[in-house]
């Protein structure tokens, strides 16, 4: 990949440029409130397939989606208590919910749940707002089982397969989101501890009297 595919997140016209790439089945790398991520339109089965191949990711491993606001979470996953969602998001938590049929069936096929993020990061939220309600598929910008990246040089070996890279500088965090399954009404399960695990447990256990499950 040539260096002219690397953009500052403050570049003029950056959002429209990225939207055009995404709507043409492209894959982009973007900074988030946790680590750098690879993103594409969740509605584009072609682009989702590209992400798996870029990362060398097991096709059986699901990819989360990212939306622009807490209000959009219920469009793609069944929310039985919106207060919980509002207490957990936005921020460094991925909530796992039972998926709605409106979600692209080629995204995480044969899995009846979906992880949904609302990052606390203005750049990502604005990008999502420009996608007319289409969620992003979002995963870490690295090869599978390689370290997470807090700078774009951390995933330089896959630059050649990415359509655009947004340089947000060195990110302050190197920890991915905490993933918590709240698809049940009385229990929760943390499948990955990352950002804010203590907040997750406190909110769910103390405020909503949910029991933590250990699988």
PDB file of C-alpha atoms in Angstrom:
ATOM      1  CA  UNK A   1       0.000   0.000   0.000  1.00  0.00           C
ATOM      2  CA  UNK A   2       1.260   3.445  -0.864  1.00  0.00           C
ATOM      3  CA  UNK A   3       1.594   6.052   1.836  1.00  0.00           C
ATOM      4  CA  UNK A   4      -1.169   8.115   0.194  1.00  0.00           C
ATOM      5  CA  UNK A   5      -3.687   5.603   1.564  1.00  0.00           C
ATOM      6  CA  UNK A   6      -2.801   6.756   5.078  1.00  0.00           C
ATOM      7  CA  UNK A   7      -4.904   9.699   6.224  1.00  0.00           C
ATOM      8  CA  UNK A   8      -4.886  11.842   9.318  1.00  0.00           C
ATOM      9  CA  UNK A   9      -8.194  11.687  11.131  1.00  0.00           C
ATOM     10  CA  UNK A  10      -8.236  15.486  10.764  1.00  0.00           C
ATOM     11  CA  UNK A  11      -7.842  15.403   6.970  1.00  0.00           C
ATOM     12  CA  UNK A  12     -10.258  17.528   4.969  1.00  0.00           C
ATOM     13  CA  UNK A  13     -13.019  15.402   3.464  1.00  0.00           C
ATOM     14  CA  UNK A  14     -11.927  12.297   5.368  1.00  0.00           C
ATOM     15  CA  UNK A  15     -15.431  11.181   6.301  1.00  0.00           C
ATOM     16  CA  UNK A  16     -16.869  11.290   2.787  1.00  0.00           C
ATOM     17  CA  UNK A  17     -13.748   9.531   1.508  1.00  0.00           C
ATOM     18  CA  UNK A  18     -14.235   6.698   4.000  1.00  0.00           C
ATOM     19  CA  UNK A  19     -17.958   6.439   3.321  1.00  0.00           C
ATOM     20  CA  UNK A  20     -17.257   6.051  -0.408  1.00  0.00           C
ATOM     21  CA  UNK A  21     -14.726   3.301   0.291  1.00  0.00           C
ATOM     22  CA  UNK A  22     -17.078   1.484   2.652  1.00  0.00           C
ATOM     23  CA  UNK A  23     -19.989   1.639   0.223  1.00  0.00           C
ATOM     24  CA  UNK A  24     -17.768   0.015  -2.408  1.00  0.00           C
ATOM     25  CA  UNK A  25     -17.094  -3.053  -0.237  1.00  0.00           C
ATOM     26  CA  UNK A  26     -13.900  -1.596   1.171  1.00  0.00           C
ATOM     27  CA  UNK A  27     -12.087  -2.293   4.427  1.00  0.00           C
ATOM     28  CA  UNK A  28     -10.620   0.536   6.491  1.00  0.00           C
ATOM     29  CA  UNK A  29      -8.472   0.805   9.606  1.00  0.00           C
ATOM     30  CA  UNK A  30      -9.577   3.346  12.197  1.00  0.00           C
ATOM     31  CA  UNK A  31      -8.675   4.491  15.711  1.00  0.00           C
ATOM     32  CA  UNK A  32     -11.220   3.843  18.450  1.00  0.00           C
ATOM     33  CA  UNK A  33     -11.541   4.467  22.180  1.00  0.00           C
ATOM     34  CA  UNK A  34      -9.680   1.212  22.821  1.00  0.00           C
ATOM     35  CA  UNK A  35      -7.358   0.040  20.016  1.00  0.00           C
ATOM     36  CA  UNK A  36      -7.080   0.367  16.240  1.00  0.00           C
ATOM     37  CA  UNK A  37      -9.762  -1.563  14.403  1.00  0.00           C
ATOM     38  CA  UNK A  38     -10.589  -2.943  10.983  1.00  0.00           C
ATOM     39  CA  UNK A  39     -14.026  -1.910   9.807  1.00  0.00           C
ATOM     40  CA  UNK A  40     -16.397  -2.476   6.916  1.00  0.00           C
ATOM     41  CA  UNK A  41     -20.128  -2.246   6.350  1.00  0.00           C
ATOM     42  CA  UNK A  42     -21.867  -5.052   8.220  1.00  0.00           C
ATOM     43  CA  UNK A  43     -24.231  -5.312   5.256  1.00  0.00           C
ATOM     44  CA  UNK A  44     -21.390  -6.120   2.844  1.00  0.00           C
ATOM     45  CA  UNK A  45     -20.742  -9.855   2.881  1.00  0.00           C
ATOM     46  CA  UNK A  46     -17.869  -9.272   0.449  1.00  0.00           C
ATOM     47  CA  UNK A  47     -16.138  -6.837   2.788  1.00  0.00           C
ATOM     48  CA  UNK A  48     -16.748  -8.995   5.864  1.00  0.00           C
ATOM     49  CA  UNK A  49     -15.087 -11.878   4.047  1.00  0.00           C
ATOM     50  CA  UNK A  50     -12.133  -9.595   3.265  1.00  0.00           C
ATOM     51  CA  UNK A  51     -11.660  -8.802   6.947  1.00  0.00           C
ATOM     52  CA  UNK A  52     -11.492 -12.488   7.828  1.00  0.00           C
ATOM     53  CA  UNK A  53      -8.917 -13.085   5.102  1.00  0.00           C
ATOM     54  CA  UNK A  54      -6.830 -10.024   5.990  1.00  0.00           C
ATOM     55  CA  UNK A  55      -6.607 -11.154   9.602  1.00  0.00           C
ATOM     56  CA  UNK A  56      -6.339 -14.869   8.884  1.00  0.00           C
ATOM     57  CA  UNK A  57      -9.248 -15.168  11.290  1.00  0.00           C
ATOM     58  CA  UNK A  58     -11.174 -18.360  11.922  1.00  0.00           C
ATOM     59  CA  UNK A  59     -14.477 -17.931  10.080  1.00  0.00           C
ATOM     60  CA  UNK A  60     -16.256 -19.491  13.049  1.00  0.00           C
ATOM     61  CA  UNK A  61     -15.228 -16.580  15.278  1.00  0.00           C
ATOM     62  CA  UNK A  62     -17.851 -13.818  15.234  1.00  0.00           C
ATOM     63  CA  UNK A  63     -17.224 -10.147  14.538  1.00  0.00           C
ATOM     64  CA  UNK A  64     -18.976  -7.409  16.501  1.00  0.00           C
ATOM     65  CA  UNK A  65     -20.807  -4.446  15.043  1.00  0.00           C
ATOM     66  CA  UNK A  66     -20.524  -0.761  15.869  1.00  0.00           C
ATOM     67  CA  UNK A  67     -23.334   1.810  15.815  1.00  0.00           C
ATOM     68  CA  UNK A  68     -23.507   5.563  16.293  1.00  0.00           C
ATOM     69  CA  UNK A  69     -25.708   5.749  19.363  1.00  0.00           C
ATOM     70  CA  UNK A  70     -27.230   3.742  22.187  1.00  0.00           C
ATOM     71  CA  UNK A  71     -30.633   4.195  20.530  1.00  0.00           C
ATOM     72  CA  UNK A  72     -29.481   2.096  17.555  1.00  0.00           C
ATOM     73  CA  UNK A  73     -28.507  -0.954  19.608  1.00  0.00           C
ATOM     74  CA  UNK A  74     -32.065  -2.289  19.630  1.00  0.00           C
ATOM     75  CA  UNK A  75     -32.239  -2.255  15.821  1.00  0.00           C
ATOM     76  CA  UNK A  76     -29.805  -5.158  15.635  1.00  0.00           C
ATOM     77  CA  UNK A  77     -30.140  -6.983  18.955  1.00  0.00           C
ATOM     78  CA  UNK A  78     -33.078  -7.699  21.258  1.00  0.00           C
ATOM     79  CA  UNK A  79     -32.965  -5.367  24.249  1.00  0.00           C
ATOM     80  CA  UNK A  80     -35.164  -6.378  27.170  1.00  0.00           C
ATOM     81  CA  UNK A  81     -34.022  -3.541  29.458  1.00  0.00           C
ATOM     82  CA  UNK A  82     -32.887  -0.337  27.786  1.00  0.00           C
ATOM     83  CA  UNK A  83     -31.710   1.102  31.111  1.00  0.00           C
ATOM     84  CA  UNK A  84     -28.924  -1.500  31.220  1.00  0.00           C
ATOM     85  CA  UNK A  85     -27.743  -0.525  27.749  1.00  0.00           C
ATOM     86  CA  UNK A  86     -27.737   3.152  28.720  1.00  0.00           C
ATOM     87  CA  UNK A  87     -25.703   2.403  31.846  1.00  0.00           C
ATOM     88  CA  UNK A  88     -23.064   0.376  29.976  1.00  0.00           C
ATOM     89  CA  UNK A  89     -22.739   2.383  26.754  1.00  0.00           C
ATOM     90  CA  UNK A  90     -21.110   4.301  25.193  1.00  0.00           C
ATOM     91  CA  UNK A  91     -17.611   3.203  26.174  1.00  0.00           C
ATOM     92  CA  UNK A  92     -15.239   0.277  26.233  1.00  0.00           C
ATOM     93  CA  UNK A  93     -17.846  -2.454  26.535  1.00  0.00           C
ATOM     94  CA  UNK A  94     -19.303  -4.747  23.876  1.00  0.00           C
ATOM     95  CA  UNK A  95     -22.767  -5.993  24.784  1.00  0.00           C
ATOM     96  CA  UNK A  96     -23.771  -9.376  23.385  1.00  0.00           C
ATOM     97  CA  UNK A  97     -27.463  -9.703  22.616  1.00  0.00           C
ATOM     98  CA  UNK A  98     -29.706 -12.090  20.747  1.00  0.00           C
ATOM     99  CA  UNK A  99     -29.503 -10.928  17.153  1.00  0.00           C
ATOM    100  CA  UNK A 100     -32.437  -9.555  15.194  1.00  0.00           C
ATOM    101  CA  UNK A 101     -33.279 -10.963  11.754  1.00  0.00           C
ATOM    102  CA  UNK A 102     -32.589  -7.566  10.172  1.00  0.00           C
ATOM    103  CA  UNK A 103     -28.853  -8.151  10.641  1.00  0.00           C
ATOM    104  CA  UNK A 104     -26.990  -9.464   7.596  1.00  0.00           C
ATOM    105  CA  UNK A 105     -27.375 -13.246   7.756  1.00  0.00           C
ATOM    106  CA  UNK A 106     -23.886 -13.682   6.298  1.00  0.00           C
ATOM    107  CA  UNK A 107     -22.374 -11.890   9.293  1.00  0.00           C
ATOM    108  CA  UNK A 108     -21.624 -14.530  11.928  1.00  0.00           C
ATOM    109  CA  UNK A 109     -23.896 -17.150  10.342  1.00  0.00           C
ATOM    110  CA  UNK A 110     -25.268 -19.900  12.581  1.00  0.00           C
ATOM    111  CA  UNK A 111     -24.708 -17.712  15.658  1.00  0.00           C
ATOM    112  CA  UNK A 112     -27.881 -16.376  17.250  1.00  0.00           C
ATOM    113  CA  UNK A 113     -26.187 -13.501  19.084  1.00  0.00           C
ATOM    114  CA  UNK A 114     -24.270 -10.380  18.119  1.00  0.00           C
ATOM    115  CA  UNK A 115     -21.791  -8.138  19.917  1.00  0.00           C
ATOM    116  CA  UNK A 116     -22.624  -4.448  19.654  1.00  0.00           C
ATOM    117  CA  UNK A 117     -20.367  -1.474  20.454  1.00  0.00           C
ATOM    118  CA  UNK A 118     -20.974   2.241  20.833  1.00  0.00           C
ATOM    119  CA  UNK A 119     -17.445   3.653  21.193  1.00  0.00           C
ATOM    120  CA  UNK A 120     -16.805   6.749  23.256  1.00  0.00           C
ATOM    121  CA  UNK A 121     -14.821   8.219  20.372  1.00  0.00           C
ATOM    122  CA  UNK A 122     -16.139  11.108  18.297  1.00  0.00           C
ATOM    123  CA  UNK A 123     -14.389  10.139  15.069  1.00  0.00           C
ATOM    124  CA  UNK A 124     -16.007   6.690  14.946  1.00  0.00           C
ATOM    125  CA  UNK A 125     -19.417   7.986  15.999  1.00  0.00           C
ATOM    126  CA  UNK A 126     -19.420  10.640  13.280  1.00  0.00           C
ATOM    127  CA  UNK A 127     -18.412   8.075  10.678  1.00  0.00           C
ATOM    128  CA  UNK A 128     -21.249   5.801  11.772  1.00  0.00           C
ATOM    129  CA  UNK A 129     -23.695   8.715  11.625  1.00  0.00           C
ATOM    130  CA  UNK A 130     -22.852   9.190   7.945  1.00  0.00           C
ATOM    131  CA  UNK A 131     -23.734   5.600   7.034  1.00  0.00           C
ATOM    132  CA  UNK A 132     -27.518   6.069   7.010  1.00  0.00           C
ATOM    133  CA  UNK A 133     -28.136   3.625   9.823  1.00  0.00           C
ATOM    134  CA  UNK A 134     -25.892   0.853   8.457  1.00  0.00           C
ATOM    135  CA  UNK A 135     -23.726  -0.628  11.230  1.00  0.00           C
ATOM    136  CA  UNK A 136     -20.002  -1.177  10.896  1.00  0.00           C
ATOM    137  CA  UNK A 137     -18.479  -4.597  11.373  1.00  0.00           C
ATOM    138  CA  UNK A 138     -15.534  -3.860  13.671  1.00  0.00           C
ATOM    139  CA  UNK A 139     -12.648  -5.980  14.909  1.00  0.00           C
ATOM    140  CA  UNK A 140      -9.041  -5.431  15.947  1.00  0.00           C
ATOM    141  CA  UNK A 141      -6.525  -4.249  13.340  1.00  0.00           C
ATOM    142  CA  UNK A 142      -3.998  -7.073  13.452  1.00  0.00           C
ATOM    143  CA  UNK A 143      -3.455 -10.602  12.315  1.00  0.00           C
ATOM    144  CA  UNK A 144      -5.335 -13.064  14.475  1.00  0.00           C
ATOM    145  CA  UNK A 145      -3.471 -13.905  17.688  1.00  0.00           C
ATOM    146  CA  UNK A 146      -1.041 -11.004  17.169  1.00  0.00           C
ATOM    147  CA  UNK A 147      -0.817  -8.111  19.669  1.00  0.00           C
ATOM    148  CA  UNK A 148      -3.410  -5.362  19.558  1.00  0.00           C
ATOM    149  CA  UNK A 149      -2.325  -2.100  17.951  1.00  0.00           C
ATOM    150  CA  UNK A 150      -2.276   1.369  19.521  1.00  0.00           C
ATOM    151  CA  UNK A 151      -0.472   2.921  16.524  1.00  0.00           C
ATOM    152  CA  UNK A 152      -0.786   2.289  12.808  1.00  0.00           C
ATOM    153  CA  UNK A 153       2.756   0.869  12.583  1.00  0.00           C
ATOM    154  CA  UNK A 154       1.572  -1.969  14.805  1.00  0.00           C
ATOM    155  CA  UNK A 155      -0.273  -3.605  11.912  1.00  0.00           C
ATOM    156  CA  UNK A 156       1.954  -2.509   9.037  1.00  0.00           C
ATOM    157  CA  UNK A 157       2.191  -6.081   7.697  1.00  0.00           C
ATOM    158  CA  UNK A 158      -1.465  -5.933   6.599  1.00  0.00           C
ATOM    159  CA  UNK A 159      -1.495  -2.380   5.192  1.00  0.00           C
ATOM    160  CA  UNK A 160      -1.362  -3.689   1.651  1.00  0.00           C
ATOM    161  CA  UNK A 161      -4.754  -5.354   2.027  1.00  0.00           C
ATOM    162  CA  UNK A 162      -6.552  -2.367   3.552  1.00  0.00           C
ATOM    163  CA  UNK A 163      -8.217   0.308   1.413  1.00  0.00           C
ATOM    164  CA  UNK A 164      -7.602   3.221   3.785  1.00  0.00           C
ATOM    165  CA  UNK A 165      -5.808   3.711   7.090  1.00  0.00           C
ATOM    166  CA  UNK A 166      -6.766   6.533   9.429  1.00  0.00           C
ATOM    167  CA  UNK A 167      -3.931   7.711  11.640  1.00  0.00           C
ATOM    168  CA  UNK A 168      -5.197   8.882  14.997  1.00  0.00           C
ATOM    169  CA  UNK A 169      -1.746   8.888  16.533  1.00  0.00           C
ATOM    170  CA  UNK A 170      -0.711   6.835  19.530  1.00  0.00           C
ATOM    171  CA  UNK A 171      -3.803   5.724  21.406  1.00  0.00           C
ATOM    172  CA  UNK A 172      -3.753   5.969  25.200  1.00  0.00           C
ATOM    173  CA  UNK A 173      -5.216   2.511  25.757  1.00  0.00           C
ATOM    174  CA  UNK A 174      -3.985  -0.899  24.614  1.00  0.00           C
ATOM    175  CA  UNK A 175      -6.871  -2.914  25.990  1.00  0.00           C
ATOM    176  CA  UNK A 176      -9.825  -4.064  23.871  1.00  0.00           C
ATOM    177  CA  UNK A 177     -13.419  -3.777  25.008  1.00  0.00           C
ATOM    178  CA  UNK A 178     -14.897  -6.002  27.682  1.00  0.00           C
ATOM    179  CA  UNK A 179     -17.369  -8.407  26.074  1.00  0.00           C
ATOM    180  CA  UNK A 180     -20.426  -9.219  28.166  1.00  0.00           C
ATOM    181  CA  UNK A 181     -23.372 -11.421  27.221  1.00  0.00           C
ATOM    182  CA  UNK A 182     -26.584  -9.930  28.576  1.00  0.00           C
ATOM    183  CA  UNK A 183     -28.939 -11.855  26.321  1.00  0.00           C
ATOM    184  CA  UNK A 184     -30.464 -13.480  29.396  1.00  0.00           C
ATOM    185  CA  UNK A 185     -32.653 -11.554  31.797  1.00  0.00           C
ATOM    186  CA  UNK A 186     -31.173 -12.749  35.082  1.00  0.00           C
ATOM    187  CA  UNK A 187     -27.543 -13.664  34.337  1.00  0.00           C
ATOM    188  CA  UNK A 188     -24.580 -12.164  32.535  1.00  0.00           C
ATOM    189  CA  UNK A 189     -21.386 -13.716  31.221  1.00  0.00           C
ATOM    190  CA  UNK A 190     -18.121 -11.863  30.604  1.00  0.00           C
ATOM    191  CA  UNK A 191     -16.460 -13.687  27.724  1.00  0.00           C
ATOM    192  CA  UNK A 192     -13.516 -11.275  27.556  1.00  0.00           C
ATOM    193  CA  UNK A 193     -12.182  -8.919  30.195  1.00  0.00           C
ATOM    194  CA  UNK A 194     -10.874  -5.717  28.668  1.00  0.00           C
ATOM    195  CA  UNK A 195     -11.803  -2.125  29.411  1.00  0.00           C
ATOM    196  CA  UNK A 196     -14.111  -1.463  32.350  1.00  0.00           C
ATOM    197  CA  UNK A 197     -14.762  -4.990  33.683  1.00  0.00           C
ATOM    198  CA  UNK A 198     -15.307  -3.612  37.179  1.00  0.00           C
ATOM    199  CA  UNK A 199     -17.924  -1.158  35.914  1.00  0.00           C
ATOM    200  CA  UNK A 200     -19.636  -3.963  34.021  1.00  0.00           C
ATOM    201  CA  UNK A 201     -19.888  -6.194  37.061  1.00  0.00           C
ATOM    202  CA  UNK A 202     -20.918  -3.362  39.353  1.00  0.00           C
ATOM    203  CA  UNK A 203     -23.728  -2.152  37.122  1.00  0.00           C
ATOM    204  CA  UNK A 204     -25.121  -5.587  36.361  1.00  0.00           C
ATOM    205  CA  UNK A 205     -24.705  -7.138  39.801  1.00  0.00           C
ATOM    206  CA  UNK A 206     -25.444  -4.250  42.124  1.00  0.00           C
ATOM    207  CA  UNK A 207     -27.913  -2.132  40.175  1.00  0.00           C
ATOM    208  CA  UNK A 208     -29.791  -4.839  38.283  1.00  0.00           C
ATOM    209  CA  UNK A 209     -29.271  -7.828  40.595  1.00  0.00           C
ATOM    210  CA  UNK A 210     -28.032 -10.028  37.764  1.00  0.00           C
ATOM    211  CA  UNK A 211     -25.916 -13.072  38.605  1.00  0.00           C
ATOM    212  CA  UNK A 212     -22.571 -13.612  36.894  1.00  0.00           C
ATOM    213  CA  UNK A 213     -22.368 -16.868  34.986  1.00  0.00           C
ATOM    214  CA  UNK A 214     -19.095 -18.775  34.546  1.00  0.00           C
ATOM    215  CA  UNK A 215     -19.090 -21.095  31.538  1.00  0.00           C
TER     216      UNK A 215
END
